[in-house]
């Protein structure tokens, strides 16, 4: 993270300058042309131009710009003042805002949702021939998440021998693959066993990956058939293939006290769809060269093509990309909190009830990401306070 590295070298917070990045320059130079040519060049490949995407792009261009509004903060001890620019808070498009979301989510999930029991990372993927249905109809992504959950729930209940027992799962939907290809798949952080009505937890044996693949395949194909997206002929075609393209990855068991692994995994499953560090914007040629994750492959896009690929991964306004199931569902968590039974897992490890159950403030998140605190006075190291918000351009 280039901006983070620069900020971390100083002893106090320095406002970022997104306007200097190649990523920002590419969007600023080309977004109007992109909007104008989208229907002609990209609608066939990516579907219609979503109005919300335009809003995301405009808001990103204003993010971190003092001319677009800011908060005045003052140190009550020495009187030092400085300005903090407003942020856009847009997912999978603004690198800074999305990274703050990632850090916040990782910490919140480990503090308030998952329990001190073994977990696994499981990934469910679908074949290329089916991916376009999820691109053109994003409502199917929630159904894909449900298919992954029902597959895992069936497996864990079978090995537990109890219908009333259930695992807890957090499922994050990702739509991107390497080089920004549209590749919808589900990342699952699942308890490696079942919770019982008594509050106890029983660890499961290693999961049957092939069995998971078969069950997941059946559920997805039945879903698409019921939705009218595919025909029985499509299923017959897939049956004729040696490798159907449905895959399930099962990671190693993560043990209860490995907090670092859990938080890193929580961040990973909602990571951004792209990396600024892997892109090079050739301004004079209006092209973007993007490196694959492992650096062995590159792809050259014209600038509008790059933006079309990027925008295909922007969630709709209010679209839920992370879902909670079983013991970790909102209903079950709310019930346990109401009954004040959410602390202990008697058969494994009791949750640390002394841990503060709260979200990190914006300032705390910045401190964790950049190793500096934006509300620490650079003059006297006192705690600065917000004294006003400025939005009028003429101020």
mmCIF file of C-alpha atoms in Angstrom:
data_model
loop_
_atom_site.group_PDB
_atom_site.id
_atom_site.type_symbol
_atom_site.label_atom_id
_atom_site.label_comp_id
_atom_site.label_asym_id
_atom_site.label_seq_id
_atom_site.Cartn_x
_atom_site.Cartn_y
_atom_site.Cartn_z
ATOM 1 C CA UNK A 1 0.000 0.000 0.000
ATOM 2 C CA UNK A 2 2.006 2.963 -1.290
ATOM 3 C CA UNK A 3 0.134 5.741 0.513
ATOM 4 C CA UNK A 4 0.210 3.792 3.770
ATOM 5 C CA UNK A 5 3.962 3.370 3.566
ATOM 6 C CA UNK A 6 4.457 7.079 3.037
ATOM 7 C CA UNK A 7 2.196 7.988 5.947
ATOM 8 C CA UNK A 8 3.763 5.467 8.287
ATOM 9 C CA UNK A 9 7.177 7.113 7.955
ATOM 10 C CA UNK A 10 5.991 10.237 9.692
ATOM 11 C CA UNK A 11 5.094 10.632 13.359
ATOM 12 C CA UNK A 12 1.692 12.160 12.617
ATOM 13 C CA UNK A 13 -1.149 11.720 10.184
ATOM 14 C CA UNK A 14 -0.760 13.301 6.759
ATOM 15 C CA UNK A 15 -3.821 13.621 4.516
ATOM 16 C CA UNK A 16 -3.569 11.327 1.513
ATOM 17 C CA UNK A 17 -3.387 12.754 -2.004
ATOM 18 C CA UNK A 18 -5.385 10.403 -4.238
ATOM 19 C CA UNK A 19 -5.190 12.881 -7.128
ATOM 20 C CA UNK A 20 -1.507 12.027 -7.589
ATOM 21 C CA UNK A 21 -2.102 8.301 -8.097
ATOM 22 C CA UNK A 22 -2.182 6.689 -11.538
ATOM 23 C CA UNK A 23 -5.487 5.072 -10.608
ATOM 24 C CA UNK A 24 -7.163 8.424 -9.908
ATOM 25 C CA UNK A 25 -5.692 9.986 -13.046
ATOM 26 C CA UNK A 26 -6.979 7.150 -15.202
ATOM 27 C CA UNK A 27 -10.522 7.591 -13.892
ATOM 28 C CA UNK A 28 -10.437 11.393 -14.080
ATOM 29 C CA UNK A 29 -9.118 11.330 -17.661
ATOM 30 C CA UNK A 30 -11.523 8.727 -19.024
ATOM 31 C CA UNK A 31 -14.742 8.384 -17.018
ATOM 32 C CA UNK A 32 -16.776 10.806 -19.183
ATOM 33 C CA UNK A 33 -15.716 9.005 -22.374
ATOM 34 C CA UNK A 34 -16.397 5.677 -20.678
ATOM 35 C CA UNK A 35 -19.945 6.701 -19.790
ATOM 36 C CA UNK A 36 -20.569 7.954 -23.326
ATOM 37 C CA UNK A 37 -19.357 4.818 -25.145
ATOM 38 C CA UNK A 38 -20.475 2.185 -22.633
ATOM 39 C CA UNK A 39 -23.703 1.103 -24.357
ATOM 40 C CA UNK A 40 -22.003 0.697 -27.708
ATOM 41 C CA UNK A 41 -18.803 -0.987 -26.531
ATOM 42 C CA UNK A 42 -19.513 -2.826 -23.293
ATOM 43 C CA UNK A 43 -23.213 -3.506 -22.707
ATOM 44 C CA UNK A 44 -23.087 -6.800 -24.610
ATOM 45 C CA UNK A 45 -20.244 -8.091 -22.424
ATOM 46 C CA UNK A 46 -21.132 -6.572 -19.039
ATOM 47 C CA UNK A 47 -24.850 -5.800 -19.231
ATOM 48 C CA UNK A 48 -26.569 -2.428 -19.024
ATOM 49 C CA UNK A 49 -24.853 0.580 -17.455
ATOM 50 C CA UNK A 50 -25.988 0.769 -13.837
ATOM 51 C CA UNK A 51 -26.784 4.355 -12.718
ATOM 52 C CA UNK A 52 -25.254 3.674 -9.298
ATOM 53 C CA UNK A 53 -21.862 3.091 -10.935
ATOM 54 C CA UNK A 54 -21.839 6.675 -12.171
ATOM 55 C CA UNK A 55 -22.511 7.901 -8.637
ATOM 56 C CA UNK A 56 -19.647 5.765 -7.284
ATOM 57 C CA UNK A 57 -17.194 7.194 -9.811
ATOM 58 C CA UNK A 58 -18.168 10.810 -9.164
ATOM 59 C CA UNK A 59 -17.970 10.362 -5.411
ATOM 60 C CA UNK A 60 -14.568 8.716 -5.656
ATOM 61 C CA UNK A 61 -13.201 11.686 -7.598
ATOM 62 C CA UNK A 62 -14.296 13.935 -4.707
ATOM 63 C CA UNK A 63 -12.924 11.607 -1.989
ATOM 64 C CA UNK A 64 -10.079 13.109 0.026
ATOM 65 C CA UNK A 65 -10.365 16.458 -1.825
ATOM 66 C CA UNK A 66 -10.440 19.402 0.580
ATOM 67 C CA UNK A 67 -12.201 21.472 -2.076
ATOM 68 C CA UNK A 68 -15.204 19.142 -1.799
ATOM 69 C CA UNK A 69 -15.672 19.477 1.948
ATOM 70 C CA UNK A 70 -13.794 18.806 5.158
ATOM 71 C CA UNK A 71 -13.910 18.734 8.935
ATOM 72 C CA UNK A 72 -11.947 21.260 11.006
ATOM 73 C CA UNK A 73 -10.223 19.648 13.967
ATOM 74 C CA UNK A 74 -8.500 21.442 16.816
ATOM 75 C CA UNK A 75 -6.264 20.408 19.682
ATOM 76 C CA UNK A 76 -7.793 21.804 22.910
ATOM 77 C CA UNK A 77 -4.374 21.722 24.597
ATOM 78 C CA UNK A 78 -2.261 23.806 22.223
ATOM 79 C CA UNK A 79 -4.846 25.188 19.788
ATOM 80 C CA UNK A 80 -3.312 23.590 16.677
ATOM 81 C CA UNK A 81 -5.829 23.121 13.858
ATOM 82 C CA UNK A 82 -5.906 21.066 10.683
ATOM 83 C CA UNK A 83 -8.392 19.870 8.080
ATOM 84 C CA UNK A 84 -9.690 16.371 7.326
ATOM 85 C CA UNK A 85 -11.255 15.858 3.906
ATOM 86 C CA UNK A 86 -14.511 13.907 3.587
ATOM 87 C CA UNK A 87 -14.379 10.335 2.260
ATOM 88 C CA UNK A 88 -16.683 8.618 -0.237
ATOM 89 C CA UNK A 89 -17.064 5.249 1.542
ATOM 90 C CA UNK A 90 -17.522 3.408 -1.758
ATOM 91 C CA UNK A 91 -16.902 -0.353 -1.910
ATOM 92 C CA UNK A 92 -14.635 -2.033 -4.468
ATOM 93 C CA UNK A 93 -13.730 1.248 -6.150
ATOM 94 C CA UNK A 94 -12.097 3.639 -3.669
ATOM 95 C CA UNK A 95 -8.852 1.993 -2.471
ATOM 96 C CA UNK A 96 -8.648 3.967 0.772
ATOM 97 C CA UNK A 97 -12.291 3.636 1.820
ATOM 98 C CA UNK A 98 -12.447 -0.044 0.974
ATOM 99 C CA UNK A 99 -9.282 -0.757 2.946
ATOM 100 C CA UNK A 100 -10.748 0.948 6.006
ATOM 101 C CA UNK A 101 -13.809 -1.253 5.606
ATOM 102 C CA UNK A 102 -11.611 -4.370 5.383
ATOM 103 C CA UNK A 103 -9.757 -3.586 8.612
ATOM 104 C CA UNK A 104 -12.951 -2.687 10.462
ATOM 105 C CA UNK A 105 -14.659 -5.878 9.319
ATOM 106 C CA UNK A 106 -11.752 -8.123 10.329
ATOM 107 C CA UNK A 107 -11.644 -6.784 13.841
ATOM 108 C CA UNK A 108 -15.430 -6.658 14.312
ATOM 109 C CA UNK A 109 -15.938 -10.203 13.047
ATOM 110 C CA UNK A 110 -13.351 -11.646 15.433
ATOM 111 C CA UNK A 111 -14.642 -9.645 18.405
ATOM 112 C CA UNK A 112 -18.383 -9.982 17.980
ATOM 113 C CA UNK A 113 -19.301 -12.863 15.680
ATOM 114 C CA UNK A 114 -16.999 -15.884 15.520
ATOM 115 C CA UNK A 115 -16.435 -18.052 18.579
ATOM 116 C CA UNK A 116 -13.279 -19.572 20.034
ATOM 117 C CA UNK A 117 -13.703 -22.876 18.222
ATOM 118 C CA UNK A 118 -11.868 -24.423 15.249
ATOM 119 C CA UNK A 119 -12.711 -22.967 11.827
ATOM 120 C CA UNK A 120 -11.939 -23.606 8.176
ATOM 121 C CA UNK A 121 -11.715 -21.496 5.050
ATOM 122 C CA UNK A 122 -13.826 -23.031 2.262
ATOM 123 C CA UNK A 123 -14.208 -21.644 -1.273
ATOM 124 C CA UNK A 124 -17.005 -22.612 -3.688
ATOM 125 C CA UNK A 125 -16.462 -21.889 -7.412
ATOM 126 C CA UNK A 126 -18.595 -22.397 -10.524
ATOM 127 C CA UNK A 127 -17.686 -23.116 -14.189
ATOM 128 C CA UNK A 128 -17.112 -20.346 -16.720
ATOM 129 C CA UNK A 129 -20.150 -21.324 -18.766
ATOM 130 C CA UNK A 130 -22.460 -20.287 -15.885
ATOM 131 C CA UNK A 131 -20.775 -17.076 -14.747
ATOM 132 C CA UNK A 132 -22.511 -14.736 -17.175
ATOM 133 C CA UNK A 133 -25.905 -15.410 -15.552
ATOM 134 C CA UNK A 134 -24.596 -13.928 -12.304
ATOM 135 C CA UNK A 135 -23.085 -10.953 -14.151
ATOM 136 C CA UNK A 136 -26.351 -10.019 -15.851
ATOM 137 C CA UNK A 137 -28.522 -10.795 -12.806
ATOM 138 C CA UNK A 138 -26.731 -9.883 -9.582
ATOM 139 C CA UNK A 139 -29.690 -11.059 -7.471
ATOM 140 C CA UNK A 140 -28.452 -14.600 -8.174
ATOM 141 C CA UNK A 141 -25.352 -13.924 -6.056
ATOM 142 C CA UNK A 142 -27.398 -14.183 -2.850
ATOM 143 C CA UNK A 143 -28.760 -17.512 -4.103
ATOM 144 C CA UNK A 144 -25.210 -18.709 -4.761
ATOM 145 C CA UNK A 145 -24.345 -17.874 -1.159
ATOM 146 C CA UNK A 146 -27.380 -19.841 0.025
ATOM 147 C CA UNK A 147 -26.305 -22.869 -2.063
ATOM 148 C CA UNK A 148 -22.861 -22.810 -0.414
ATOM 149 C CA UNK A 149 -24.412 -22.576 3.058
ATOM 150 C CA UNK A 150 -26.910 -25.382 2.512
ATOM 151 C CA UNK A 151 -24.110 -27.594 1.192
ATOM 152 C CA UNK A 152 -21.950 -27.047 4.283
ATOM 153 C CA UNK A 153 -24.878 -27.303 6.674
ATOM 154 C CA UNK A 154 -25.876 -30.669 5.199
ATOM 155 C CA UNK A 155 -22.329 -32.011 5.512
ATOM 156 C CA UNK A 156 -21.776 -30.904 9.102
ATOM 157 C CA UNK A 157 -25.208 -32.032 10.291
ATOM 158 C CA UNK A 158 -24.637 -35.434 8.697
ATOM 159 C CA UNK A 159 -21.325 -36.005 10.450
ATOM 160 C CA UNK A 160 -22.717 -34.693 13.758
ATOM 161 C CA UNK A 161 -25.744 -36.983 13.619
ATOM 162 C CA UNK A 162 -27.973 -34.224 14.998
ATOM 163 C CA UNK A 163 -30.515 -32.260 12.951
ATOM 164 C CA UNK A 164 -30.767 -29.607 15.648
ATOM 165 C CA UNK A 165 -27.004 -28.994 15.609
ATOM 166 C CA UNK A 166 -25.602 -26.486 13.124
ATOM 167 C CA UNK A 167 -22.290 -24.880 12.205
ATOM 168 C CA UNK A 168 -21.763 -21.127 12.093
ATOM 169 C CA UNK A 169 -20.709 -19.575 8.808
ATOM 170 C CA UNK A 170 -19.777 -16.195 7.367
ATOM 171 C CA UNK A 171 -19.988 -16.163 3.567
ATOM 172 C CA UNK A 172 -18.476 -13.383 1.466
ATOM 173 C CA UNK A 173 -19.299 -13.189 -2.221
ATOM 174 C CA UNK A 174 -16.457 -12.204 -4.522
ATOM 175 C CA UNK A 175 -17.067 -11.518 -8.201
ATOM 176 C CA UNK A 176 -13.485 -11.075 -9.364
ATOM 177 C CA UNK A 177 -10.743 -13.391 -10.459
ATOM 178 C CA UNK A 178 -7.217 -12.647 -11.605
ATOM 179 C CA UNK A 179 -6.817 -9.787 -14.119
ATOM 180 C CA UNK A 180 -10.312 -8.524 -13.176
ATOM 181 C CA UNK A 181 -12.184 -11.348 -14.930
ATOM 182 C CA UNK A 182 -15.755 -11.795 -13.713
ATOM 183 C CA UNK A 183 -15.626 -14.924 -11.567
ATOM 184 C CA UNK A 184 -18.358 -15.167 -8.911
ATOM 185 C CA UNK A 185 -17.442 -17.447 -6.006
ATOM 186 C CA UNK A 186 -18.067 -17.774 -2.282
ATOM 187 C CA UNK A 187 -15.448 -17.491 0.457
ATOM 188 C CA UNK A 188 -16.668 -19.148 3.626
ATOM 189 C CA UNK A 189 -15.342 -18.865 7.153
ATOM 190 C CA UNK A 190 -17.107 -21.823 8.794
ATOM 191 C CA UNK A 191 -16.871 -23.402 12.237
ATOM 192 C CA UNK A 192 -15.229 -26.802 11.847
ATOM 193 C CA UNK A 193 -18.040 -28.603 13.585
ATOM 194 C CA UNK A 194 -21.508 -28.009 15.011
ATOM 195 C CA UNK A 195 -22.966 -26.027 17.881
ATOM 196 C CA UNK A 196 -25.640 -27.777 19.921
ATOM 197 C CA UNK A 197 -28.701 -26.320 21.618
ATOM 198 C CA UNK A 198 -26.925 -26.744 24.957
ATOM 199 C CA UNK A 199 -24.257 -24.293 23.765
ATOM 200 C CA UNK A 200 -21.624 -27.012 23.422
ATOM 201 C CA UNK A 201 -19.556 -27.555 20.289
ATOM 202 C CA UNK A 202 -18.394 -30.791 18.671
ATOM 203 C CA UNK A 203 -15.463 -30.773 16.266
ATOM 204 C CA UNK A 204 -16.094 -32.506 12.918
ATOM 205 C CA UNK A 205 -13.741 -34.785 11.002
ATOM 206 C CA UNK A 206 -12.007 -33.346 7.902
ATOM 207 C CA UNK A 207 -14.607 -32.394 5.262
ATOM 208 C CA UNK A 208 -15.277 -34.546 2.209
ATOM 209 C CA UNK A 209 -14.281 -32.160 -0.585
ATOM 210 C CA UNK A 210 -15.572 -34.308 -3.437
ATOM 211 C CA UNK A 211 -18.879 -34.806 -1.655
ATOM 212 C CA UNK A 212 -19.175 -31.042 -1.167
ATOM 213 C CA UNK A 213 -18.506 -30.448 -4.881
ATOM 214 C CA UNK A 214 -21.234 -32.864 -5.952
ATOM 215 C CA UNK A 215 -23.835 -31.437 -3.589
ATOM 216 C CA UNK A 216 -22.957 -27.825 -4.430
ATOM 217 C CA UNK A 217 -23.131 -28.600 -8.156
ATOM 218 C CA UNK A 218 -26.584 -30.106 -7.757
ATOM 219 C CA UNK A 219 -27.893 -27.126 -5.800
ATOM 220 C CA UNK A 220 -26.543 -24.507 -8.239
ATOM 221 C CA UNK A 221 -27.820 -26.289 -11.335
ATOM 222 C CA UNK A 222 -31.261 -26.794 -9.776
ATOM 223 C CA UNK A 223 -31.296 -23.097 -8.856
ATOM 224 C CA UNK A 224 -30.482 -21.929 -12.382
ATOM 225 C CA UNK A 225 -32.927 -24.399 -13.875
ATOM 226 C CA UNK A 226 -35.716 -23.172 -11.579
ATOM 227 C CA UNK A 227 -34.885 -19.540 -12.450
ATOM 228 C CA UNK A 228 -35.109 -20.310 -16.172
ATOM 229 C CA UNK A 229 -31.457 -19.426 -16.800
ATOM 230 C CA UNK A 230 -30.449 -22.827 -18.159
ATOM 231 C CA UNK A 231 -32.168 -25.811 -19.775
ATOM 232 C CA UNK A 232 -31.852 -29.547 -19.066
ATOM 233 C CA UNK A 233 -29.600 -29.595 -22.132
ATOM 234 C CA UNK A 234 -27.061 -27.419 -20.311
ATOM 235 C CA UNK A 235 -26.952 -29.921 -17.469
ATOM 236 C CA UNK A 236 -26.500 -32.777 -19.952
ATOM 237 C CA UNK A 237 -23.612 -30.865 -21.535
ATOM 238 C CA UNK A 238 -21.918 -30.361 -18.169
ATOM 239 C CA UNK A 239 -22.430 -34.023 -17.326
ATOM 240 C CA UNK A 240 -20.479 -34.941 -20.461
ATOM 241 C CA UNK A 241 -17.399 -33.010 -19.325
ATOM 242 C CA UNK A 242 -14.614 -34.776 -17.483
ATOM 243 C CA UNK A 243 -14.170 -31.712 -15.277
ATOM 244 C CA UNK A 244 -17.435 -29.835 -14.703
ATOM 245 C CA UNK A 245 -15.789 -26.651 -13.381
ATOM 246 C CA UNK A 246 -17.442 -26.846 -9.969
ATOM 247 C CA UNK A 247 -14.676 -26.783 -7.368
ATOM 248 C CA UNK A 248 -14.474 -26.632 -3.595
ATOM 249 C CA UNK A 249 -11.306 -25.643 -1.740
ATOM 250 C CA UNK A 250 -11.014 -26.663 1.917
ATOM 251 C CA UNK A 251 -8.263 -24.980 3.899
ATOM 252 C CA UNK A 252 -6.438 -26.303 6.913
ATOM 253 C CA UNK A 253 -8.099 -26.121 10.314
ATOM 254 C CA UNK A 254 -7.628 -22.801 12.112
ATOM 255 C CA UNK A 255 -7.323 -23.377 15.837
ATOM 256 C CA UNK A 256 -9.258 -21.364 18.438
ATOM 257 C CA UNK A 257 -6.376 -19.277 19.775
ATOM 258 C CA UNK A 258 -4.944 -18.297 16.386
ATOM 259 C CA UNK A 259 -6.440 -14.790 16.428
ATOM 260 C CA UNK A 260 -4.009 -13.489 13.802
ATOM 261 C CA UNK A 261 -4.988 -16.141 11.262
ATOM 262 C CA UNK A 262 -8.676 -15.522 11.898
ATOM 263 C CA UNK A 263 -8.434 -11.757 11.473
ATOM 264 C CA UNK A 264 -6.241 -12.070 8.371
ATOM 265 C CA UNK A 265 -8.737 -14.477 6.823
ATOM 266 C CA UNK A 266 -11.641 -12.183 7.697
ATOM 267 C CA UNK A 267 -9.874 -9.353 5.876
ATOM 268 C CA UNK A 268 -8.982 -11.571 2.934
ATOM 269 C CA UNK A 269 -12.538 -12.659 2.171
ATOM 270 C CA UNK A 270 -13.701 -9.046 1.633
ATOM 271 C CA UNK A 271 -10.515 -7.701 0.050
ATOM 272 C CA UNK A 272 -10.682 -5.199 -2.811
ATOM 273 C CA UNK A 273 -11.204 -6.442 -6.345
ATOM 274 C CA UNK A 274 -7.999 -4.784 -7.605
ATOM 275 C CA UNK A 275 -4.598 -3.538 -6.527
ATOM 276 C CA UNK A 276 -3.231 -0.102 -7.380
ATOM 277 C CA UNK A 277 0.286 -1.458 -7.021
ATOM 278 C CA UNK A 278 -0.250 -3.875 -9.920
ATOM 279 C CA UNK A 279 -1.510 -1.280 -12.416
ATOM 280 C CA UNK A 280 0.423 1.087 -14.667
ATOM 281 C CA UNK A 281 -1.469 3.858 -16.436
ATOM 282 C CA UNK A 282 0.120 4.993 -19.692
ATOM 283 C CA UNK A 283 -1.499 8.391 -19.927
ATOM 284 C CA UNK A 284 -0.334 9.344 -23.404
ATOM 285 C CA UNK A 285 -1.624 6.075 -24.823
ATOM 286 C CA UNK A 286 -4.779 5.906 -22.629
ATOM 287 C CA UNK A 287 -3.987 2.304 -21.709
ATOM 288 C CA UNK A 288 -3.611 0.361 -18.465
ATOM 289 C CA UNK A 289 -1.162 -2.494 -17.964
ATOM 290 C CA UNK A 290 -2.276 -4.757 -15.130
ATOM 291 C CA UNK A 291 -0.183 -7.514 -13.564
ATOM 292 C CA UNK A 292 -1.616 -10.823 -12.401
ATOM 293 C CA UNK A 293 -1.467 -11.545 -8.687
ATOM 294 C CA UNK A 294 1.669 -13.679 -8.934
ATOM 295 C CA UNK A 295 3.230 -11.360 -11.492
ATOM 296 C CA UNK A 296 3.768 -13.953 -14.217
ATOM 297 C CA UNK A 297 1.127 -12.529 -16.550
ATOM 298 C CA UNK A 298 0.027 -9.050 -17.581
ATOM 299 C CA UNK A 299 -2.927 -7.747 -19.538
ATOM 300 C CA UNK A 300 -3.138 -4.472 -21.422
ATOM 301 C CA UNK A 301 -6.500 -2.683 -21.437
ATOM 302 C CA UNK A 302 -7.485 0.518 -23.137
ATOM 303 C CA UNK A 303 -8.596 2.890 -20.396
ATOM 304 C CA UNK A 304 -12.337 2.509 -21.020
ATOM 305 C CA UNK A 305 -12.017 -1.263 -21.157
ATOM 306 C CA UNK A 306 -10.230 -1.158 -17.792
ATOM 307 C CA UNK A 307 -13.042 0.916 -16.277
ATOM 308 C CA UNK A 308 -15.681 -1.465 -17.658
ATOM 309 C CA UNK A 309 -13.933 -4.434 -16.045
ATOM 310 C CA UNK A 310 -13.539 -2.523 -12.764
ATOM 311 C CA UNK A 311 -17.163 -1.413 -12.659
ATOM 312 C CA UNK A 312 -18.489 -4.947 -13.146
ATOM 313 C CA UNK A 313 -17.364 -5.663 -9.566
ATOM 314 C CA UNK A 314 -19.042 -2.669 -7.896
ATOM 315 C CA UNK A 315 -21.953 -3.886 -5.727
ATOM 316 C CA UNK A 316 -25.313 -2.225 -6.183
ATOM 317 C CA UNK A 317 -26.387 0.264 -3.551
ATOM 318 C CA UNK A 318 -27.389 -1.692 -0.468
ATOM 319 C CA UNK A 319 -26.339 -5.018 -1.991
ATOM 320 C CA UNK A 320 -25.295 -7.432 0.749
ATOM 321 C CA UNK A 321 -21.972 -9.070 -0.071
ATOM 322 C CA UNK A 322 -21.451 -10.787 3.297
ATOM 323 C CA UNK A 323 -24.034 -13.062 4.915
ATOM 324 C CA UNK A 324 -24.216 -14.855 8.257
ATOM 325 C CA UNK A 325 -25.697 -18.314 8.695
ATOM 326 C CA UNK A 326 -26.468 -20.899 11.343
ATOM 327 C CA UNK A 327 -25.012 -20.162 14.758
ATOM 328 C CA UNK A 328 -23.557 -16.897 13.401
ATOM 329 C CA UNK A 329 -26.790 -15.671 11.836
ATOM 330 C CA UNK A 330 -28.221 -12.338 12.972
ATOM 331 C CA UNK A 331 -31.243 -14.094 14.476
ATOM 332 C CA UNK A 332 -29.189 -16.548 16.549
ATOM 333 C CA UNK A 333 -26.714 -13.887 17.691
ATOM 334 C CA UNK A 334 -29.533 -11.552 18.669
ATOM 335 C CA UNK A 335 -31.298 -14.291 20.626
ATOM 336 C CA UNK A 336 -28.141 -15.198 22.546
ATOM 337 C CA UNK A 337 -27.409 -11.570 23.333
ATOM 338 C CA UNK A 338 -30.959 -11.054 24.589
ATOM 339 C CA UNK A 339 -30.693 -14.143 26.782
ATOM 340 C CA UNK A 340 -27.145 -13.178 27.811
ATOM 341 C CA UNK A 341 -25.818 -16.588 26.783
ATOM 342 C CA UNK A 342 -23.415 -15.404 24.087
ATOM 343 C CA UNK A 343 -20.184 -15.655 26.094
ATOM 344 C CA UNK A 344 -19.388 -19.292 26.746
ATOM 345 C CA UNK A 345 -18.632 -22.350 24.651
ATOM 346 C CA UNK A 346 -18.325 -24.879 27.504
ATOM 347 C CA UNK A 347 -16.748 -27.732 25.530
ATOM 348 C CA UNK A 348 -14.082 -25.618 23.869
ATOM 349 C CA UNK A 349 -12.948 -22.196 25.075
ATOM 350 C CA UNK A 350 -14.928 -19.449 26.726
ATOM 351 C CA UNK A 351 -15.096 -16.099 24.940
ATOM 352 C CA UNK A 352 -13.194 -13.316 26.704
ATOM 353 C CA UNK A 353 -16.131 -11.433 28.217
ATOM 354 C CA UNK A 354 -13.818 -8.575 29.184
ATOM 355 C CA UNK A 355 -13.104 -7.674 25.551
ATOM 356 C CA UNK A 356 -14.803 -4.373 24.608
ATOM 357 C CA UNK A 357 -17.636 -5.167 22.189
ATOM 358 C CA UNK A 358 -17.464 -2.160 19.948
ATOM 359 C CA UNK A 359 -16.476 -1.051 16.482
ATOM 360 C CA UNK A 360 -13.289 0.902 15.987
ATOM 361 C CA UNK A 361 -13.756 4.584 15.353
ATOM 362 C CA UNK A 362 -12.540 6.057 12.088
ATOM 363 C CA UNK A 363 -9.473 7.457 13.841
ATOM 364 C CA UNK A 364 -8.607 4.099 15.389
ATOM 365 C CA UNK A 365 -8.879 2.393 12.018
ATOM 366 C CA UNK A 366 -6.557 4.895 10.386
ATOM 367 C CA UNK A 367 -4.120 4.330 13.218
ATOM 368 C CA UNK A 368 -4.202 0.592 12.650
ATOM 369 C CA UNK A 369 -3.807 0.854 8.861
ATOM 370 C CA UNK A 370 -1.236 3.644 8.666
ATOM 371 C CA UNK A 371 0.358 3.355 12.127
ATOM 372 C CA UNK A 372 -0.569 6.969 12.903
ATOM 373 C CA UNK A 373 -3.563 8.648 14.513
ATOM 374 C CA UNK A 374 -5.254 11.442 12.488
ATOM 375 C CA UNK A 375 -6.629 12.971 15.678
ATOM 376 C CA UNK A 376 -3.263 13.229 17.447
ATOM 377 C CA UNK A 377 -1.944 16.786 17.455
ATOM 378 C CA UNK A 378 1.358 16.943 15.499
ATOM 379 C CA UNK A 379 2.514 19.826 17.689
ATOM 380 C CA UNK A 380 1.908 18.695 21.277
ATOM 381 C CA UNK A 381 0.630 15.099 20.813
ATOM 382 C CA UNK A 382 -2.656 15.980 22.526
ATOM 383 C CA UNK A 383 -6.065 14.658 21.402
ATOM 384 C CA UNK A 384 -7.617 16.858 18.709
ATOM 385 C CA UNK A 385 -11.406 17.314 18.408
ATOM 386 C CA UNK A 386 -13.670 18.001 15.436
ATOM 387 C CA UNK A 387 -15.009 21.544 15.786
ATOM 388 C CA UNK A 388 -16.919 21.966 12.498
ATOM 389 C CA UNK A 389 -17.784 20.490 9.103
ATOM 390 C CA UNK A 390 -17.296 22.620 5.986
ATOM 391 C CA UNK A 391 -19.130 21.764 2.760
ATOM 392 C CA UNK A 392 -19.484 25.105 0.911
ATOM 393 C CA UNK A 393 -16.930 25.452 -1.852
ATOM 394 C CA UNK A 394 -16.495 29.201 -1.285
ATOM 395 C CA UNK A 395 -15.269 28.869 2.307
#
